[in-house]
Short mmCIF file of C-alpha atoms and ligand atoms in Angstrom, two decimals:
data_model
loop_
_atom_site.label_atom_id
_atom_site.label_comp_id
_atom_site.label_asym_id
_atom_site.label_seq_id
_atom_site.Cartn_x
_atom_site.Cartn_y
_atom_site.Cartn_z
CA MET A 337 0.00 0.00 0.00
CA LYS A 338 1.32 3.39 -0.91
CA PRO A 339 1.49 5.69 2.11
CA GLU A 340 -0.52 8.85 1.87
CA SER A 341 0.54 12.16 3.28
CA SER A 342 -1.81 14.14 5.44
CA LEU A 343 -1.11 17.25 3.41
CA THR A 344 -1.24 16.14 -0.16
CA ASN A 345 -3.55 13.21 0.13
CA ALA A 346 -5.46 12.84 -3.13
CA LYS A 347 -8.65 13.62 -1.24
CA GLY A 348 -7.19 16.97 -0.16
CA PRO A 349 -5.87 17.89 3.28
CA ALA A 350 -7.05 15.67 6.14
CA VAL A 351 -10.22 17.09 7.71
CA ARG A 352 -10.34 18.74 11.10
CA VAL A 353 -13.18 19.97 13.26
CA LYS A 354 -14.74 23.30 12.40
CA SER A 355 -17.44 23.16 15.06
CA ILE A 356 -18.64 20.60 17.58
CA SER A 357 -21.69 20.61 19.85
CA GLN A 358 -24.28 18.56 21.69
CA MET A 359 -27.38 18.30 19.50
CA ASP A 360 -29.71 16.56 21.95
CA ASP A 361 -29.59 14.19 24.93
CA ARG A 362 -27.59 11.54 23.04
CA THR A 363 -26.44 13.11 19.78
CA LEU A 364 -23.09 14.78 19.09
CA GLY A 365 -22.83 17.01 16.02
CA ILE A 366 -19.60 17.86 14.20
CA THR A 367 -19.04 20.10 11.20
CA TRP A 368 -15.72 19.40 9.47
CA THR A 369 -13.35 21.80 7.70
CA ASP A 370 -14.62 20.56 4.33
CA ASN A 371 -18.11 21.65 5.50
CA GLU A 372 -19.49 18.13 5.77
CA SER A 373 -21.68 17.63 8.85
CA SER A 374 -21.91 14.41 10.86
CA ARG A 375 -24.11 13.28 13.74
CA PHE A 376 -23.12 10.61 16.24
CA ASP A 377 -25.14 8.64 18.73
CA VAL A 378 -23.01 8.83 21.90
CA VAL A 379 -24.06 5.34 23.09
CA GLU A 380 -22.87 3.99 19.74
CA LEU A 381 -19.57 5.87 20.19
CA ARG A 382 -19.09 4.16 23.58
CA ARG A 383 -19.75 0.76 21.93
CA LYS A 384 -17.24 1.54 19.17
CA CYS A 385 -14.50 2.61 21.63
CA PRO A 386 -11.17 1.96 19.87
CA CYS A 387 -9.03 1.57 23.00
CA ALA A 388 -6.90 -1.49 23.70
CA THR A 389 -9.27 -2.90 26.32
CA CYS A 390 -12.27 -2.64 23.99
CA ILE A 391 -10.59 -3.80 20.75
CA ASP A 392 -7.90 -6.46 20.50
CA GLU A 393 -4.80 -4.70 19.20
CA TRP A 394 -3.62 -7.69 17.18
CA THR A 395 -6.77 -9.29 15.81
CA HIS A 396 -8.80 -6.02 15.74
CA GLU A 397 -11.59 -8.13 17.20
CA GLN A 398 -14.12 -6.33 19.37
CA ILE A 399 -13.68 -7.41 22.99
CA LEU A 400 -16.43 -5.17 24.31
CA LYS A 401 -19.88 -6.63 23.61
CA PRO A 402 -22.54 -4.10 22.62
CA GLU A 403 -24.87 -5.37 25.36
CA GLN A 404 -22.23 -4.52 27.98
CA VAL A 405 -22.90 -0.84 27.28
CA ALA A 406 -26.07 0.51 28.86
CA GLU A 407 -28.41 2.65 26.80
CA THR A 408 -28.14 5.25 29.55
CA VAL A 409 -24.40 5.86 29.16
CA ARG A 410 -23.51 9.46 28.25
CA PRO A 411 -20.32 11.46 27.89
CA LEU A 412 -19.21 13.67 30.73
CA LYS A 413 -16.62 15.56 28.76
CA ILE A 414 -15.31 15.54 25.18
CA GLU A 415 -11.86 17.00 24.53
CA SER A 416 -9.60 17.42 21.53
CA VAL A 417 -6.37 15.43 21.37
CA GLY A 418 -3.81 17.22 19.21
CA GLN A 419 -5.34 18.16 15.90
CA TYR A 420 -6.25 14.68 14.83
CA ALA A 421 -8.51 13.15 17.48
CA MET A 422 -10.69 13.59 20.55
CA SER A 423 -11.14 11.70 23.80
CA ILE A 424 -14.44 11.05 25.53
CA GLN A 425 -14.90 10.58 29.24
CA PHE A 426 -18.09 8.53 29.77
CA THR A 427 -20.47 8.27 32.72
CA ASP A 428 -19.53 4.57 33.14
CA GLY A 429 -15.98 5.67 34.03
CA HIS A 430 -14.44 4.68 30.69
CA LYS A 431 -12.15 7.31 29.15
CA THR A 432 -9.27 5.58 27.33
CA GLY A 433 -10.60 5.76 23.78
CA ILE A 434 -8.90 8.15 21.36
CA TYR A 435 -11.36 8.75 18.54
CA THR A 436 -9.42 9.97 15.52
CA PHE A 437 -11.21 12.34 13.16
CA ALA A 438 -10.48 9.85 10.38
CA MET A 439 -12.25 7.10 12.35
CA LEU A 440 -15.22 9.36 13.12
CA ARG A 441 -15.59 10.23 9.46
CA ARG A 442 -15.53 6.53 8.56
CA LEU A 443 -18.20 5.85 11.20
CA ALA A 444 -20.32 8.71 9.89
CA HIS A 445 -20.10 7.37 6.37
CA LEU A 446 -21.26 3.90 7.52
CA ASN A 447 -24.54 5.25 8.82
CA MET B 599 6.39 61.19 -19.44
CA SER B 600 5.12 59.54 -22.59
CA LEU B 601 4.23 61.54 -25.64
CA ILE B 602 0.59 60.48 -25.49
CA LYS B 603 0.34 61.38 -21.83
CA SER B 604 1.72 64.86 -22.39
CA MET B 605 -0.58 65.35 -25.38
CA GLN B 606 -3.56 64.37 -23.26
CA GLU B 607 -2.53 66.75 -20.53
CA LYS B 608 -2.33 69.57 -23.04
CA ILE B 609 -5.81 68.77 -24.40
CA LEU B 610 -7.52 68.21 -21.06
CA GLY B 611 -5.59 70.75 -19.11
CA ARG B 612 -4.84 68.17 -16.42
CA PRO B 613 -4.25 64.41 -16.40
CA SER B 614 -7.38 62.32 -16.03
CA SER B 615 -7.54 60.82 -12.59
CA ILE B 616 -6.95 57.25 -11.48
CA THR B 617 -9.52 55.42 -9.38
CA GLU B 618 -9.05 52.72 -6.75
CA ASP B 619 -11.07 50.35 -8.95
CA MET B 620 -8.57 50.86 -11.77
CA VAL B 621 -5.73 50.10 -9.37
CA ARG B 622 -7.37 46.92 -8.08
CA SER B 623 -8.25 45.64 -11.51
CA ALA B 624 -4.68 46.29 -12.70
CA LEU B 625 -3.36 44.23 -9.78
CA SER B 626 -5.90 41.43 -10.07
CA SER B 627 -3.82 39.66 -12.71
CA ILE B 628 -0.98 39.08 -10.24
CA MET B 629 -1.12 35.62 -8.70
CA ASP B 630 0.25 34.32 -5.42
CA PRO B 631 1.67 31.06 -6.77
CA ASP B 632 1.43 29.32 -3.38
CA LEU B 633 -2.17 30.12 -2.62
CA GLY B 634 -3.28 29.91 -6.25
CA LYS B 635 -5.31 33.10 -6.11
CA ASP B 636 -4.71 36.67 -7.20
CA ILE B 637 -3.41 39.21 -4.71
CA VAL B 638 -6.57 41.32 -4.87
CA SER B 639 -9.02 38.51 -4.00
CA LEU B 640 -6.64 37.37 -1.28
CA GLY B 641 -7.04 40.81 0.29
CA PHE B 642 -3.31 41.58 0.09
CA VAL B 643 -3.76 45.06 -1.41
CA ARG B 644 -4.13 47.62 1.34
CA ASN B 645 -3.95 51.34 2.13
CA VAL B 646 -4.40 52.49 -1.44
CA VAL B 647 -3.74 56.23 -1.59
CA ILE B 648 -4.24 58.04 -4.89
CA SER B 649 -3.28 61.67 -5.10
CA GLY B 650 -3.92 62.93 -8.60
CA THR B 651 -2.02 60.43 -10.70
CA ASP B 652 0.34 59.23 -7.98
CA ILE B 653 -0.37 55.82 -6.53
CA LYS B 654 0.80 54.55 -3.18
CA LEU B 655 -0.21 51.22 -1.65
CA ASP B 656 0.81 48.30 0.55
CA ILE B 657 0.87 44.66 -0.47
CA ASN B 658 0.48 42.62 2.69
CA LEU B 659 1.77 39.06 2.22
CA THR B 660 1.23 36.08 4.54
CA THR B 661 4.88 35.88 5.59
CA PRO B 662 7.90 38.21 5.47
CA ALA B 663 9.89 35.20 4.24
CA CYS B 664 7.78 34.90 1.07
CA PRO B 665 10.13 33.71 -1.69
CA VAL B 666 8.18 35.53 -4.42
CA LYS B 667 8.03 38.86 -2.58
CA ASP B 668 10.34 40.67 -5.01
CA SER B 669 8.63 39.24 -8.06
CA ILE B 670 5.19 40.31 -6.81
CA LYS B 671 6.50 43.81 -6.07
CA THR B 672 7.96 44.18 -9.58
CA GLN B 673 4.81 42.85 -11.24
CA ALA B 674 2.70 45.32 -9.25
CA GLU B 675 4.92 48.26 -10.13
CA VAL B 676 4.81 47.39 -13.83
CA ALA B 677 1.03 46.90 -13.78
CA LEU B 678 0.49 50.26 -12.06
CA LYS B 679 2.90 52.19 -14.26
CA ASN B 680 1.02 50.85 -17.28
CA LEU B 681 -2.18 52.53 -16.15
CA PRO B 682 -2.98 55.49 -18.42
CA ASN B 683 -1.64 58.69 -16.88
CA ALA B 684 0.04 56.94 -13.99
CA GLY B 685 2.40 59.25 -12.13
CA THR B 686 4.75 58.00 -9.46
CA VAL B 687 4.11 54.51 -8.20
CA SER B 688 5.12 53.37 -4.74
CA VAL B 689 4.53 49.78 -3.68
CA ASN B 690 5.37 48.96 -0.08
CA MET B 691 5.71 45.26 0.80
CA THR B 692 4.44 44.29 4.26
CA ALA B 693 3.50 40.98 5.86
CA THR B 694 1.17 39.68 8.51
CA THR B 695 2.04 36.08 9.24
CA ARG B 696 -1.00 33.87 9.19
CA GLY B 697 -1.48 31.78 12.25
CA GLN B 698 -3.71 29.66 14.35
CA VAL B 699 -6.09 30.87 16.99
CA THR B 700 -5.79 29.29 20.41
CA PRO B 701 -8.98 29.64 22.46
CA ALA B 702 -8.59 31.49 25.75
CA GLY B 703 -9.54 28.56 27.99
CA SER B 704 -7.05 26.06 26.64
CA PRO B 705 -4.17 24.89 28.85
CA ILE B 706 -1.62 26.24 26.37
CA ALA B 707 -3.23 29.69 26.10
CA ALA B 708 -0.91 31.47 28.56
CA SER B 709 2.23 30.10 26.98
CA LEU B 710 1.43 29.66 23.28
CA GLY B 711 -1.66 31.86 22.88
CA GLN B 712 0.16 34.43 20.74
CA VAL B 713 2.29 31.96 18.79
CA LYS B 714 1.07 31.87 15.21
CA ASN B 715 2.89 28.82 13.90
CA ILE B 716 4.61 25.88 15.52
CA ILE B 717 6.99 24.00 13.26
CA ALA B 718 8.44 20.61 14.17
CA VAL B 719 11.91 19.81 12.85
CA ALA B 720 12.21 16.05 13.08
CA SER B 721 14.21 13.13 11.78
CA GLY B 722 13.95 9.38 11.76
CA LYS B 723 17.44 8.89 13.14
CA GLY B 724 20.08 10.87 15.02
CA GLY B 725 23.04 12.76 13.67
CA VAL B 726 21.50 13.79 10.35
CA GLY B 727 21.86 17.54 10.91
CA LYS B 728 18.43 18.11 12.40
CA SER B 729 19.45 20.57 15.14
CA THR B 730 21.64 22.46 12.68
CA THR B 731 18.65 22.74 10.35
CA ALA B 732 16.34 23.86 13.17
CA VAL B 733 18.75 26.58 14.28
CA ASN B 734 19.47 27.89 10.79
CA LEU B 735 15.79 27.80 9.88
CA ALA B 736 14.98 29.86 12.97
CA TYR B 737 17.67 32.46 12.23
CA ALA B 738 16.85 32.64 8.52
CA LEU B 739 13.20 33.39 9.35
CA ALA B 740 14.27 35.96 11.96
CA ALA B 741 16.61 37.61 9.43
CA ARG B 742 13.62 38.20 7.13
CA GLY B 743 11.82 40.05 9.90
CA SER B 744 9.78 37.35 11.65
CA LYS B 745 9.48 36.95 15.42
CA VAL B 746 10.94 33.54 16.17
CA GLY B 747 11.37 31.15 19.11
CA LEU B 748 13.40 27.95 19.23
CA LEU B 749 12.50 25.10 21.56
CA ASP B 750 14.94 22.27 22.15
CA ALA B 751 12.74 19.24 22.77
CA ASP B 752 15.65 16.84 22.49
CA VAL B 753 15.81 16.50 26.28
CA TYR B 754 18.24 13.56 26.14
CA GLY B 755 20.75 15.42 23.97
CA PRO B 756 20.11 19.17 24.16
CA SER B 757 22.37 21.00 21.71
CA ILE B 758 20.57 24.31 21.10
CA PRO B 759 22.20 26.25 23.99
CA HIS B 760 25.66 25.35 22.69
CA MET B 761 24.71 26.29 19.13
CA THR B 762 23.11 29.66 20.03
CA ARG B 763 24.57 30.82 23.39
CA PRO B 764 21.59 32.67 24.86
CA ASP B 765 22.76 35.87 26.54
CA ALA B 766 20.46 36.57 29.45
CA PRO B 767 19.77 34.22 32.34
CA MET B 768 16.27 32.85 32.71
CA GLN B 769 13.75 34.65 34.84
CA SER B 770 10.26 33.84 35.79
CA ASN B 771 7.31 36.10 36.35
CA SER B 772 4.46 34.71 38.46
CA ASN B 773 3.94 31.35 36.80
CA LEU B 774 5.70 31.63 33.44
CA ILE B 775 9.41 31.25 32.67
CA ASN B 776 10.81 33.95 30.39
CA PRO B 777 12.95 32.37 27.70
CA PRO B 778 16.36 34.03 27.22
CA MET B 779 17.26 35.51 23.83
CA ALA B 780 20.15 34.67 21.54
CA ALA B 781 20.63 37.15 18.70
CA GLY B 782 16.96 38.07 18.68
CA VAL B 783 15.53 34.55 18.93
CA LYS B 784 13.85 33.23 22.10
CA ILE B 785 15.49 30.01 23.26
CA MET B 786 14.32 27.27 25.61
CA SER B 787 16.13 24.06 26.40
CA ILE B 788 16.59 21.71 29.32
CA GLY B 789 20.30 22.44 28.86
CA LEU B 790 19.68 25.96 30.24
CA PHE B 791 18.75 24.61 33.65
CA ALA B 792 21.29 23.71 36.27
CA GLY B 793 21.88 19.98 35.98
CA GLY B 794 20.06 19.94 32.65
CA ASP B 795 23.05 18.17 31.14
CA LYS B 796 22.17 15.22 33.35
CA ALA B 797 18.77 14.93 31.71
CA THR B 798 19.73 11.49 30.46
CA ILE B 799 18.79 10.17 33.89
CA LEU B 800 15.22 11.48 33.59
CA ARG B 801 12.68 8.73 33.29
CA GLY B 802 9.74 8.63 30.89
CA PRO B 803 7.00 10.32 32.93
CA MET B 804 9.36 13.11 34.05
CA VAL B 805 10.40 13.78 30.47
CA SER B 806 6.81 14.10 29.40
CA GLY B 807 6.29 16.54 32.30
CA VAL B 808 9.24 18.67 31.16
CA ILE B 809 7.93 18.74 27.58
CA LYS B 810 4.49 19.82 28.79
CA GLN B 811 6.09 22.57 30.87
CA PHE B 812 7.89 23.90 27.80
CA LEU B 813 4.52 24.24 26.08
CA THR B 814 2.39 25.49 28.97
CA GLN B 815 4.71 27.42 31.31
CA VAL B 816 7.13 29.29 29.06
CA ASN B 817 6.33 32.88 28.22
CA TRP B 818 6.78 32.57 24.43
CA GLY B 819 4.81 35.77 23.86
CA ASP B 820 4.03 37.05 20.40
CA LEU B 821 5.80 34.85 17.82
CA ASP B 822 5.34 34.28 14.10
CA TYR B 823 7.16 30.95 14.26
CA LEU B 824 8.13 28.63 17.09
CA ILE B 825 10.62 26.08 15.76
CA ILE B 826 10.85 22.85 17.77
CA ASP B 827 13.95 20.67 17.51
CA TYR B 828 12.41 17.21 18.03
CA PRO B 829 14.37 14.31 19.46
CA PRO B 830 15.35 11.86 16.70
CA GLY B 831 13.07 8.92 16.06
CA THR B 832 9.43 8.18 16.68
CA GLY B 833 8.82 7.80 20.41
CA ASP B 834 6.72 9.08 23.28
CA ILE B 835 8.18 12.60 23.34
CA GLN B 836 7.09 13.20 19.77
CA LEU B 837 3.60 12.01 20.69
CA THR B 838 3.47 14.23 23.80
CA LEU B 839 4.53 17.26 21.75
CA SER B 840 1.86 16.74 19.11
CA GLN B 841 -0.81 16.02 21.69
CA THR B 842 -0.03 19.07 23.82
CA ALA B 843 0.46 21.77 21.20
CA PRO B 844 -1.17 22.44 17.85
CA ILE B 845 1.76 21.69 15.54
CA THR B 846 1.26 23.58 12.29
CA GLY B 847 3.49 21.24 10.32
CA ALA B 848 6.63 19.15 10.36
CA VAL B 849 9.91 19.43 8.46
CA VAL B 850 11.61 16.05 8.18
CA VAL B 851 15.40 16.09 7.88
CA THR B 852 17.45 13.32 6.34
CA THR B 853 20.85 12.61 4.84
CA PRO B 854 21.04 10.99 1.40
CA GLN B 855 22.07 7.54 2.67
CA ASP B 856 19.57 4.76 2.18
CA VAL B 857 19.66 3.79 5.85
CA ALA B 858 18.53 7.28 6.85
CA LEU B 859 15.78 7.14 4.26
CA ILE B 860 14.20 4.06 5.84
CA ASP B 861 13.82 6.02 9.08
CA VAL B 862 12.49 9.05 7.26
CA ARG B 863 9.56 6.96 6.06
CA LYS B 864 8.82 6.04 9.68
CA ALA B 865 8.94 9.69 10.73
CA ILE B 866 6.56 10.73 7.95
CA ALA B 867 4.20 7.89 8.87
CA MET B 868 4.26 9.00 12.52
CA PHE B 869 3.23 12.56 11.64
CA ASP B 870 0.53 11.15 9.41
CA THR B 871 -0.90 9.13 12.29
CA MET B 872 -0.91 12.24 14.46
CA LYS B 873 -2.41 14.18 11.55
CA VAL B 874 0.34 16.77 11.64
CA PRO B 875 0.83 17.97 8.04
CA VAL B 876 4.29 17.20 6.77
CA ILE B 877 5.62 20.45 5.29
CA GLY B 878 8.36 18.65 3.42
CA VAL B 879 11.73 16.93 3.40
CA VAL B 880 15.16 18.58 3.79
CA GLU B 881 18.30 16.71 2.79
CA THR B 882 21.49 17.78 4.55
CA MET B 883 25.12 16.97 3.97
CA SER B 884 24.07 16.12 0.42
CA TYR B 885 27.16 17.13 -1.50
CA PHE B 886 30.25 19.22 -1.09
CA VAL B 887 31.56 21.94 -3.32
CA CYS B 888 35.29 21.53 -3.65
CA ASP B 889 37.61 24.53 -3.59
CA GLY B 890 39.54 23.35 -6.64
CA CYS B 891 36.81 22.94 -9.22
CA ASP B 892 33.62 24.50 -7.80
CA LYS B 893 31.74 21.39 -8.84
CA LYS B 894 29.09 19.70 -6.69
CA HIS B 895 30.36 16.32 -5.53
CA HIS B 896 27.65 13.94 -4.40
CA ILE B 897 29.24 11.69 -1.81
CA PHE B 898 26.24 9.43 -1.60
CA ARG B 899 23.68 8.41 -4.14
CA ASP B 900 22.13 11.50 -5.59
CA GLY B 901 18.64 12.76 -4.72
CA GLY B 902 17.46 10.37 -1.97
CA GLY B 903 15.51 13.02 -0.06
CA ALA B 904 13.79 14.17 -3.21
CA ARG B 905 12.84 10.55 -4.01
CA VAL B 906 11.21 10.02 -0.60
CA ALA B 907 9.35 13.33 -0.90
CA LYS B 908 8.02 12.26 -4.28
CA GLU B 909 7.02 8.84 -2.98
CA PHE B 910 4.87 10.47 -0.29
CA GLY B 911 3.66 13.27 -2.50
CA ILE B 912 5.11 15.98 -0.24
CA SER B 913 7.41 18.91 -0.99
CA PHE B 914 11.14 18.55 -1.25
CA LEU B 915 12.28 21.73 0.51
CA GLY B 916 15.90 21.64 -0.60
CA ASP B 917 19.32 20.19 0.02
CA VAL B 918 22.18 21.57 2.08
CA PRO B 919 25.82 20.97 1.18
CA LEU B 920 28.34 19.51 3.57
CA GLU B 921 30.41 22.53 4.55
CA PRO B 922 32.93 22.64 7.38
CA SER B 923 31.92 26.25 8.14
CA VAL B 924 28.45 25.01 9.12
CA ALA B 925 29.89 22.82 11.86
CA THR B 926 32.39 25.40 13.14
CA ALA B 927 29.73 28.13 13.12
CA SER B 928 27.48 25.96 15.30
CA ASP B 929 30.37 25.12 17.60
CA GLN B 930 31.10 28.80 18.08
CA GLY B 931 27.51 29.51 18.97
CA SER B 932 26.56 31.41 15.84
CA PRO B 933 24.53 29.67 13.12
CA ALA B 934 25.88 29.67 9.55
CA VAL B 935 23.08 31.92 8.25
CA VAL B 936 24.29 34.59 10.70
CA SER B 937 28.06 34.12 10.68
CA HIS B 938 28.61 32.89 7.09
CA PRO B 939 25.65 34.30 5.15
CA ALA B 940 27.46 34.07 1.82
CA SER B 941 28.25 30.35 2.08
CA SER B 942 26.28 27.96 -0.13
CA ALA B 943 24.97 26.17 2.97
CA ALA B 944 23.62 29.43 4.44
CA LYS B 945 21.97 30.25 1.12
CA ALA B 946 20.43 26.78 1.04
CA TYR B 947 19.04 27.17 4.58
CA THR B 948 17.61 30.59 3.68
CA GLU B 949 15.89 29.18 0.61
CA ILE B 950 14.50 26.32 2.68
CA ALA B 951 13.17 28.84 5.21
CA GLY B 952 11.31 30.61 2.39
CA ALA B 953 9.86 27.31 1.19
CA VAL B 954 8.75 26.41 4.72
CA ALA B 955 7.07 29.80 5.16
CA SER B 956 5.19 29.33 1.87
CA GLN B 957 4.00 25.86 2.80
CA VAL B 958 2.83 27.12 6.18
CA SER B 959 0.71 29.78 4.45
CA ILE B 960 -0.81 27.04 2.28
CA ILE B 961 -1.66 24.94 5.36
CA HIS B 962 -3.43 27.91 6.93
CA GLU B 963 -5.50 28.41 3.83
CA ALA B 964 -6.67 24.77 4.13
CA TYR B 965 -7.29 24.88 7.90
CA LYS B 966 -8.35 28.46 8.40
CA ASP B 967 -11.67 27.41 9.97
CA ALA B 968 -10.39 24.54 12.11
CA LEU B 969 -10.72 24.47 15.91
CA ASN B 970 -7.32 23.85 17.44
CA HIS B 971 -8.63 22.90 20.82
CA PHE B 972 -12.07 22.06 22.12
CA SER B 973 -13.60 20.79 25.31
CA ILE B 974 -17.30 20.27 25.79
CA VAL B 975 -19.17 19.26 28.92
CA TRP B 976 -22.16 17.02 28.19
CA ASN B 977 -25.49 18.10 29.47
CA SER B 978 -27.16 14.85 30.62
CA GLN B 979 -30.87 14.53 31.26
CA ASN B 980 -30.67 11.43 33.43
N1 ATP C 808 25.57 21.03 6.30
C1 ATP C 808 26.50 20.60 7.16
N2 ATP C 808 27.81 20.64 6.82
C2 ATP C 808 28.75 20.18 7.69
N3 ATP C 808 28.50 19.70 8.90
C3 ATP C 808 27.21 19.64 9.28
C4 ATP C 808 26.15 20.09 8.45
N4 ATP C 808 24.97 19.89 9.10
C5 ATP C 808 25.29 19.37 10.31
N5 ATP C 808 26.62 19.21 10.43
C6 ATP C 808 27.36 18.65 11.58
O1 ATP C 808 26.94 17.31 11.75
C7 ATP C 808 26.82 16.99 13.13
C8 ATP C 808 25.39 16.53 13.44
O2 ATP C 808 24.52 17.63 13.21
P1 ATP C 808 23.31 17.94 14.19
O3 ATP C 808 23.76 18.01 15.59
O4 ATP C 808 22.60 19.12 13.63
O5 ATP C 808 22.46 16.64 13.93
P2 ATP C 808 21.20 16.07 14.73
O6 ATP C 808 20.40 15.33 13.73
O7 ATP C 808 20.54 17.14 15.50
O8 ATP C 808 21.92 15.07 15.71
P3 ATP C 808 21.37 14.46 17.10
O9 ATP C 808 20.64 13.25 16.74
O10 ATP C 808 22.65 14.19 17.84
O11 ATP C 808 20.53 15.49 17.76
C9 ATP C 808 27.22 18.24 13.90
O12 ATP C 808 28.56 18.15 14.25
C10 ATP C 808 27.01 19.35 12.88
O13 ATP C 808 27.84 20.46 13.11
MG1 MG C 809 20.25 17.41 17.60
ZN1 ZN C 810 -12.36 1.49 25.38
#
């Protein structure tokens, strides 16, 4: 696979966050620098946590089962990490997931 | 004055006047090659003063180190002089460096809030001339009129104090440390602290604490560019740096040898993972110019840095010759661009600085609306 640079990627520069806000009780809204808008269900984000305890680093298999995450889980705080990702601290005490913007865009495009 | 102009003046009694619209439309054919737009739509033309037929204006570029500054000035003067009846034309070149906006609440606001651009100078392996590049880049940008700071993040092998010899001792006001200056550039390094030379005994978590302090507790003040000399390789310090501060872009330094090029790929991949734009590749100690014949001798295989840049689709920023004066200048505490400005190495560093400044302006155009830091508290209903 040919490596792609973040600057001159054929798809243009990698996207960053232009604005981010809570839309309703369980929806996070993000507008990206290319003006695309995405909405995320926060419970779904908890289930898709990419950290090493939730996803097996080697097999990429999901360790966390969806049913282990209660429908009532919510974020406490969402913070940027560098210019490429954000971390979410959840009400169930979990906070190790680093959600890259690239991953969030992929998730948004799946829905 | 042209014959036609003087004829017209005789017929009309006075020269017909020039309007600001005429001036702007005359200048709208001049392109900024980096940003791909004309200087009028980019808002570069400012303070237009027309008195009779005399025209005076400023062209405000995105960096004082703009490599096409002189060419834009000449094109503007020609375009204005070609206006019918134009009298004296005076084009003044100015620059306001574009930069990022750090929100007031962020943990880096006190330290880096007025720093417009943070540039990482990194390499895949040690000893490739990275610190020398960082220092010369900083001084070349300062020489063109930018406000510059230089942070030595190579805590295990700090070399910036030796290469720059900051004059004043460090002082702190309330909770920020004031960085000392060396020939107009603000310097910070663990080597400036008593016992800093023993930094090799610092363990991981302490190192990360020191790095965070450099980015949150140093009074960098108002800077156009903060250059960071990264430690070689792709470890935790590099990650901490990119996670703590909004790095505008990274310059990756290599030598032409194939072994160095393998590591350069790793360094580029690391910045990609952290989504720090790679500004481009610099190749140092590429060739030497011999006294006898003035020919460039490539000691290693020619053009390795350029090949890697092409492979990743990023800019090749230039190559720097191997020149003994570069090493002695650094050893004497005065970078080559300051002490040997006429040397081919100094010229190469200055050209690279111009290329870096252009690329930084391009990055800002792409990310001008991006949030550099955010933190939201969720409002739960249950
Ligand atoms: N263009 C050049 N011509 C001649 N000597 C050079 C040149 N660039 C760097 N050097 C010398 O090569 C040596 C290594 O350079 P430098 O310290 O800048 O590399 P580095 O990549 O920062 O190394 P480290 O990994 O130790 O931090 C120094 O002695 C320096 O003076
Ligand atoms: Mg070094
Ligand atoms: Zn997790």
